[in-house]
Amino acid sequence: MRKLFIFSLLLIAISGINAQNRKLRANLLDKNNHSVMVVSHRGDWRNAPENSLQAIQNCIDMGVDMVEVDLKKTKDGHLIVMHDQTIDRTTTGKGKPENYTLEELRRFRLKNGAAHKTTHLIPTLEEVMLLCKGKILVNIDKGYDYFKEAYCILEKTGTVDQCVIKAGLPYEQVKVENGEVLDKVIFMPVINLNKEDAEKVLGQIERWQKIMMEKHGIHFVHASDEWYILAGRNMPEEGRYDGYLQLENGVGMMRLLETEVKETLEGLSGDDRKVTGRIATGKLAAPFIARYIKEIQKKYPNVQISVTTIENRFFGEKITVSGLITGQDLKEQLSGLDLGEKILIPCSMLKGDEEIFLDDMTLEELSEALNTEIVIVDTGGRDLVEAVIYPPEHKQTRRRQI
């Protein structure tokens, strides 16, 4: 009787897990579903090493819908979960994963977001899928090179129906290369929008703005700055932003910044002071910041501040906003450059009111690594002008995060 009771409980638990898995899959595939799915990038990397089993288990415990992982292949043919081309940043080892066997990689330990050694090991894809089975969806991001091999592991672990494989390639090419297994998995193509696409989106938004203005006297619908940049347009006039109601979401940030830079410079006479330094920012903002620096140099010709575009290697090169740049990316890409007397970074790169980046590197650690003073630039145009023309000790930080 006791054995029968335990067996019944086991069947109920398995049934519950399978039901959860089916629900997640159904939500993902239902084009009419309006619920928001929560996806964790490389697992819970703040409380465990990224792409580790513990980071994934934390996501399962928190009720996350999907976890995103990346794949690499060992010298002896095992698929492991690893984002970078080398193991240098995330483990205690050095070199490329394909130069090691799995057994050799097991000798190293994963490092956490602060680059400290932990007890965690590099997991294999098979280990990850067994952990996730029936509990959470899995998105294989950087792993298209191992499409068929990954599929074999999904078959082996019985997790084909809960894994999404992504590729930044045309569907036709993927069909030719992996046609025999493509229809058996959930495949997610990456759609790269172009100028024409952006124009269509802006056209829709502008039609709705006209309707809302006529009915309610407010534009209500706004496009983020990225759409105007992609379309090659100038930012709309200030009145179109309804008092910058969505500034916290980056809507109108560039227009407001440009307006404030011009207003600030109008009140300054300029001089021949000498200033050297470098501004580190994301790909999206870089051309605009460079344009503002040229405006500043018209009144301060000896101000030599260059703009460096930081590629987001931590979260992926398609992430172009400054607010998701990590200390590690800044350190790697600024090292070896002529940084001048100061480095300027936007306050959006830091966590709230803390001097800590998203990867838990501190501002002090980055400053020491680069041997250069770092100035936090607040959100306004006046803040940018003052951070550029005045020495670092002049800067009075007023932290408003946007």
XYZ file of C-alpha atoms in Angstrom:
402
model
C 0.000 0.000 0.000
C 2.846 2.377 0.923
C 4.617 1.656 -2.382
C 1.409 2.304 -4.292
C 0.963 5.642 -2.499
C 4.527 6.767 -3.287
C 4.125 5.674 -6.914
C 0.890 7.662 -7.166
C 2.600 10.777 -5.796
C 5.383 10.318 -8.333
C 2.893 10.085 -11.197
C 1.141 13.250 -9.972
C 4.468 15.126 -9.799
C 5.486 14.004 -13.295
C 2.069 14.928 -14.633
C 2.378 18.397 -13.099
C 5.805 18.945 -14.604
C 4.656 17.844 -18.056
C 1.599 20.090 -17.825
C 3.829 23.072 -16.986
C 6.094 22.275 -19.930
C 3.125 21.998 -22.311
C 1.732 25.300 -21.067
C 5.026 27.127 -21.621
C 5.388 25.658 -25.100
C 1.794 26.542 -25.994
C 2.272 30.150 -24.838
C 5.434 30.427 -26.897
C 3.864 29.130 -30.107
C 0.498 30.897 -29.821
C 0.739 34.002 -32.017
C -2.440 35.356 -30.420
C -1.106 35.001 -26.898
C -0.547 38.403 -25.283
C 1.172 37.266 -22.098
C 4.792 38.236 -21.490
C 7.322 35.434 -21.106
C 10.310 35.939 -18.830
C 13.630 34.846 -20.362
C 16.844 34.789 -18.349
C 20.026 35.574 -20.268
C 22.685 32.966 -19.372
C 20.732 32.102 -16.257
C 20.766 33.939 -12.946
C 24.271 35.284 -13.477
C 24.051 37.735 -10.594
C 23.765 35.008 -7.957
C 25.736 32.253 -9.709
C 28.278 32.024 -12.549
C 26.706 32.656 -15.939
C 25.731 29.533 -17.898
C 26.219 27.361 -14.815
C 23.850 24.661 -13.578
C 23.252 26.681 -10.420
C 22.368 29.794 -12.434
C 19.791 27.743 -14.331
C 18.438 26.066 -11.179
C 17.937 29.513 -9.653
C 15.801 30.458 -12.670
C 13.723 27.328 -12.278
C 13.209 28.111 -8.585
C 12.140 31.680 -9.419
C 9.581 30.506 -11.982
C 11.338 31.929 -15.047
C 9.781 30.737 -18.335
C 12.925 30.307 -20.415
C 16.679 30.328 -19.955
C 19.106 31.319 -22.712
C 22.435 29.503 -23.138
C 25.322 29.381 -25.613
C 27.300 26.415 -26.919
C 30.884 25.536 -27.674
C 32.502 22.200 -28.567
C 35.392 20.491 -26.797
C 38.386 18.836 -28.408
C 36.786 15.413 -27.899
C 33.389 16.403 -29.299
C 31.289 17.285 -26.245
C 28.913 20.248 -26.421
C 29.407 22.526 -23.424
C 27.575 25.632 -22.293
C 29.887 28.602 -22.831
C 29.373 32.054 -24.374
C 32.833 33.433 -25.169
C 35.273 32.242 -27.794
C 37.757 31.621 -24.974
C 37.394 30.413 -21.387
C 39.513 33.286 -20.043
C 36.750 35.558 -18.712
C 34.402 32.996 -17.186
C 36.778 30.327 -15.840
C 40.092 29.940 -14.084
C 41.589 28.596 -17.325
C 42.966 30.189 -20.474
C 42.493 29.481 -24.163
C 39.791 28.183 -26.470
C 37.416 25.423 -25.357
C 38.056 23.441 -28.544
C 41.686 23.022 -27.473
C 40.674 21.064 -24.358
C 38.955 17.747 -23.765
C 35.953 17.746 -21.448
C 38.009 16.081 -18.735
C 40.645 18.797 -19.015
C 38.010 21.549 -18.822
C 36.621 19.968 -15.643
C 39.866 20.925 -13.899
C 38.922 24.595 -14.156
C 36.302 26.399 -12.120
C 33.754 28.962 -13.251
C 34.134 32.568 -12.098
C 31.252 34.724 -10.921
C 30.295 38.179 -12.209
C 32.991 39.778 -10.064
C 35.603 37.455 -11.645
C 36.073 35.446 -8.438
C 36.651 31.695 -8.509
C 33.727 29.477 -7.508
C 33.262 25.733 -7.044
C 31.088 25.404 -10.146
C 32.128 23.464 -13.259
C 31.478 24.093 -16.954
C 28.288 22.122 -17.714
C 27.567 20.100 -20.831
C 24.444 20.678 -22.879
C 23.232 17.228 -21.851
C 23.516 18.133 -18.156
C 21.642 21.376 -18.756
C 18.804 19.709 -20.638
C 18.401 17.014 -17.983
C 18.191 19.725 -15.329
C 15.627 21.696 -17.345
C 13.540 18.741 -18.474
C 9.858 19.469 -17.922
C 10.612 22.585 -15.848
C 11.735 25.438 -18.083
C 12.181 26.217 -21.774
C 15.700 26.539 -23.144
C 16.874 28.917 -25.865
C 20.125 27.930 -27.557
C 21.438 31.278 -28.739
C 25.008 30.931 -29.974
C 24.965 27.311 -31.057
C 23.816 27.084 -34.665
C 27.150 25.554 -35.725
C 26.170 22.457 -33.727
C 22.508 22.314 -34.816
C 22.355 18.579 -35.605
C 24.555 17.560 -32.695
C 22.403 19.600 -30.327
C 19.303 17.948 -31.756
C 20.758 14.507 -30.991
C 21.200 15.537 -27.358
C 17.640 16.855 -27.223
C 16.428 13.511 -28.562
C 18.533 11.615 -26.047
C 17.270 13.648 -23.101
C 13.652 13.814 -24.285
C 13.641 17.608 -24.413
C 13.086 18.350 -28.107
C 9.737 19.988 -27.401
C 11.096 22.514 -24.910
C 14.148 23.864 -26.713
C 14.328 26.839 -29.087
C 17.311 27.060 -31.434
C 18.192 30.456 -32.849
C 20.204 31.528 -35.889
C 20.966 34.894 -37.448
C 20.684 33.405 -40.943
C 18.023 33.430 -43.674
C 15.473 30.654 -43.205
C 16.201 29.329 -46.694
C 19.868 28.757 -45.816
C 18.974 27.012 -42.549
C 16.525 24.802 -44.447
C 19.255 23.700 -46.856
C 21.811 23.049 -44.120
C 19.565 21.400 -41.525
C 16.353 20.509 -43.350
C 16.146 16.971 -42.006
C 15.838 18.134 -38.388
C 14.617 21.714 -38.773
C 10.922 20.834 -38.654
C 11.422 18.713 -35.552
C 12.570 21.586 -33.338
C 11.350 25.076 -32.484
C 13.476 27.321 -34.689
C 13.731 31.072 -34.125
C 15.188 33.118 -36.985
C 16.704 36.495 -36.134
C 15.008 39.224 -38.128
C 17.285 42.133 -38.960
C 15.210 45.255 -39.531
C 16.384 47.808 -42.076
C 15.664 51.412 -42.985
C 12.536 50.459 -44.935
C 11.174 48.510 -41.953
C 11.828 51.454 -39.649
C 9.998 53.813 -42.023
C 6.952 51.513 -41.958
C 6.922 51.434 -38.155
C 7.288 55.199 -37.909
C 4.515 55.613 -40.466
C 2.156 53.567 -38.307
C 3.127 55.505 -35.191
C 2.635 58.862 -36.899
C -0.845 57.841 -38.101
C -1.818 56.913 -34.541
C -0.305 60.123 -33.196
C -2.536 62.111 -35.550
C -5.631 60.163 -34.458
C -4.817 60.574 -30.756
C -4.123 64.288 -31.115
C -7.457 64.841 -32.841
C -9.382 62.835 -30.229
C -7.502 63.512 -27.005
C -5.055 66.354 -27.608
C -2.005 64.180 -26.894
C 0.226 62.112 -29.181
C 0.202 59.206 -26.676
C 2.051 56.801 -29.013
C 5.804 57.384 -29.275
C 8.692 55.711 -31.064
C 11.926 54.994 -29.238
C 15.012 56.787 -30.508
C 16.279 53.606 -32.197
C 13.581 53.748 -34.879
C 14.559 57.242 -35.990
C 18.213 56.287 -36.034
C 17.531 53.169 -38.116
C 15.393 55.187 -40.537
C 18.135 57.800 -40.870
C 15.809 60.548 -39.659
C 16.375 63.443 -37.331
C 14.672 63.234 -33.965
C 11.178 64.809 -33.886
C 10.632 68.272 -32.434
C 10.154 68.506 -28.680
C 6.392 68.981 -28.868
C 5.915 65.488 -30.281
C 7.100 63.908 -27.019
C 4.246 65.240 -24.852
C 6.640 66.514 -22.204
C 8.883 63.430 -22.415
C 6.420 61.098 -20.704
C 8.497 58.022 -21.570
C 11.981 59.373 -21.035
C 12.746 56.519 -18.619
C 12.305 54.112 -21.527
C 14.700 56.036 -23.757
C 11.940 57.779 -25.740
C 13.131 61.274 -26.664
C 16.397 61.023 -24.777
C 18.500 62.101 -27.763
C 16.214 65.028 -28.612
C 16.283 66.290 -25.018
C 20.046 65.855 -24.762
C 20.664 67.799 -27.977
C 18.357 70.614 -26.885
C 20.041 70.913 -23.491
C 23.561 70.833 -24.970
C 22.714 73.737 -27.295
C 21.048 75.739 -24.515
C 24.024 75.217 -22.196
C 26.566 76.262 -24.835
C 24.579 79.420 -25.612
C 25.256 80.567 -22.055
C 29.020 79.936 -22.244
C 31.603 82.241 -23.833
C 34.219 79.551 -24.493
C 38.005 79.746 -24.078
C 41.271 78.009 -24.994
C 41.453 75.563 -22.058
C 43.097 72.225 -22.780
C 41.253 69.044 -21.904
C 41.977 65.463 -22.958
C 39.887 62.377 -22.455
C 37.580 59.790 -23.941
C 33.852 59.102 -23.813
C 32.816 55.437 -23.748
C 29.279 54.773 -24.908
C 27.095 52.283 -26.761
C 26.753 51.978 -30.520
C 23.345 53.618 -30.546
C 24.382 56.873 -28.882
C 27.948 57.152 -30.220
C 27.285 59.181 -33.413
C 25.069 61.619 -31.499
C 27.608 62.098 -28.712
C 30.313 62.683 -31.323
C 28.146 65.386 -32.890
C 27.636 67.079 -29.515
C 31.387 67.040 -28.858
C 31.951 68.888 -32.145
C 29.485 71.545 -31.000
C 31.409 71.906 -27.731
C 34.706 72.179 -29.620
C 33.414 75.173 -31.560
C 33.650 77.171 -28.322
C 36.431 75.136 -26.736
C 38.784 74.229 -29.630
C 41.468 72.732 -27.388
C 39.106 70.217 -25.830
C 40.275 66.882 -27.221
C 37.654 64.361 -26.191
C 37.242 61.339 -28.454
C 34.237 58.995 -28.535
C 34.764 55.239 -28.297
C 31.950 52.879 -29.255
C 31.879 49.912 -26.879
C 30.713 46.639 -28.407
C 28.495 44.643 -26.092
C 30.304 41.309 -25.919
C 28.764 40.336 -22.596
C 25.110 40.355 -23.683
C 25.701 40.127 -27.437
C 26.710 42.472 -30.249
C 23.088 43.189 -31.165
C 22.654 45.030 -27.860
C 23.544 48.631 -28.730
C 22.306 50.693 -25.764
C 24.747 52.165 -23.257
C 22.762 51.017 -20.228
C 23.642 47.342 -20.770
C 27.401 47.747 -21.150
C 29.425 45.959 -18.469
C 32.644 46.835 -16.687
C 34.386 43.883 -18.325
C 33.615 45.151 -21.826
C 34.836 48.636 -20.883
C 38.042 47.249 -19.419
C 38.823 45.010 -22.388
C 38.073 47.565 -25.081
C 39.609 50.645 -23.458
C 42.840 48.970 -22.345
C 45.790 50.065 -24.435
C 44.115 53.220 -25.778
C 45.274 56.773 -25.119
C 42.636 57.689 -22.548
C 43.816 61.191 -21.684
C 43.134 62.621 -18.240
C 39.656 61.144 -17.803
C 37.090 58.662 -19.096
C 33.465 59.740 -19.285
C 30.671 57.162 -18.994
C 26.881 57.651 -18.789
C 25.277 56.964 -15.413
C 22.933 54.440 -17.070
C 25.836 51.956 -17.147
C 25.703 51.675 -13.358
C 23.195 49.983 -11.056
C 20.784 52.499 -9.568
C 22.631 54.727 -7.124
C 25.572 52.332 -6.778
C 28.968 52.644 -8.426
C 28.721 49.080 -9.721
C 28.268 47.795 -13.268
C 25.819 45.047 -14.253
C 28.564 42.414 -14.040
C 29.344 43.540 -10.453
C 32.648 45.190 -11.345
C 32.971 48.386 -9.320
C 33.804 51.810 -10.703
C 36.933 51.834 -8.545
C 38.087 48.488 -9.952
C 37.679 49.733 -13.513
C 39.461 53.010 -12.750
C 42.396 51.126 -11.209
C 42.563 48.668 -14.115
C 42.717 51.507 -16.654
C 44.792 53.786 -14.404
C 42.524 56.701 -15.335
C 39.954 58.846 -13.534
C 36.378 57.955 -14.474
C 33.681 60.628 -14.551
C 30.009 59.670 -14.379
C 27.941 61.767 -16.762
C 24.398 62.379 -15.585
C 21.401 62.484 -17.870
C 21.175 66.095 -19.004
C 22.906 68.095 -21.713
C 24.370 70.496 -19.144
C 25.834 67.495 -17.321
C 27.539 66.347 -20.530
C 28.993 69.788 -21.331
C 30.311 70.267 -17.788
C 31.794 66.766 -17.656
C 33.658 67.485 -20.903
C 35.061 70.947 -20.229
C 35.795 70.807 -16.505
C 38.416 68.727 -14.655
C 37.184 65.526 -12.933
C 37.195 67.004 -9.422
C 34.714 69.694 -10.514
C 32.005 67.148 -11.326
C 29.187 67.095 -8.787
C 27.311 63.867 -9.380
C 23.517 64.120 -9.276
C 22.442 60.566 -10.064
C 19.219 60.299 -12.034
C 18.977 56.973 -13.802
C 17.388 56.757 -17.254
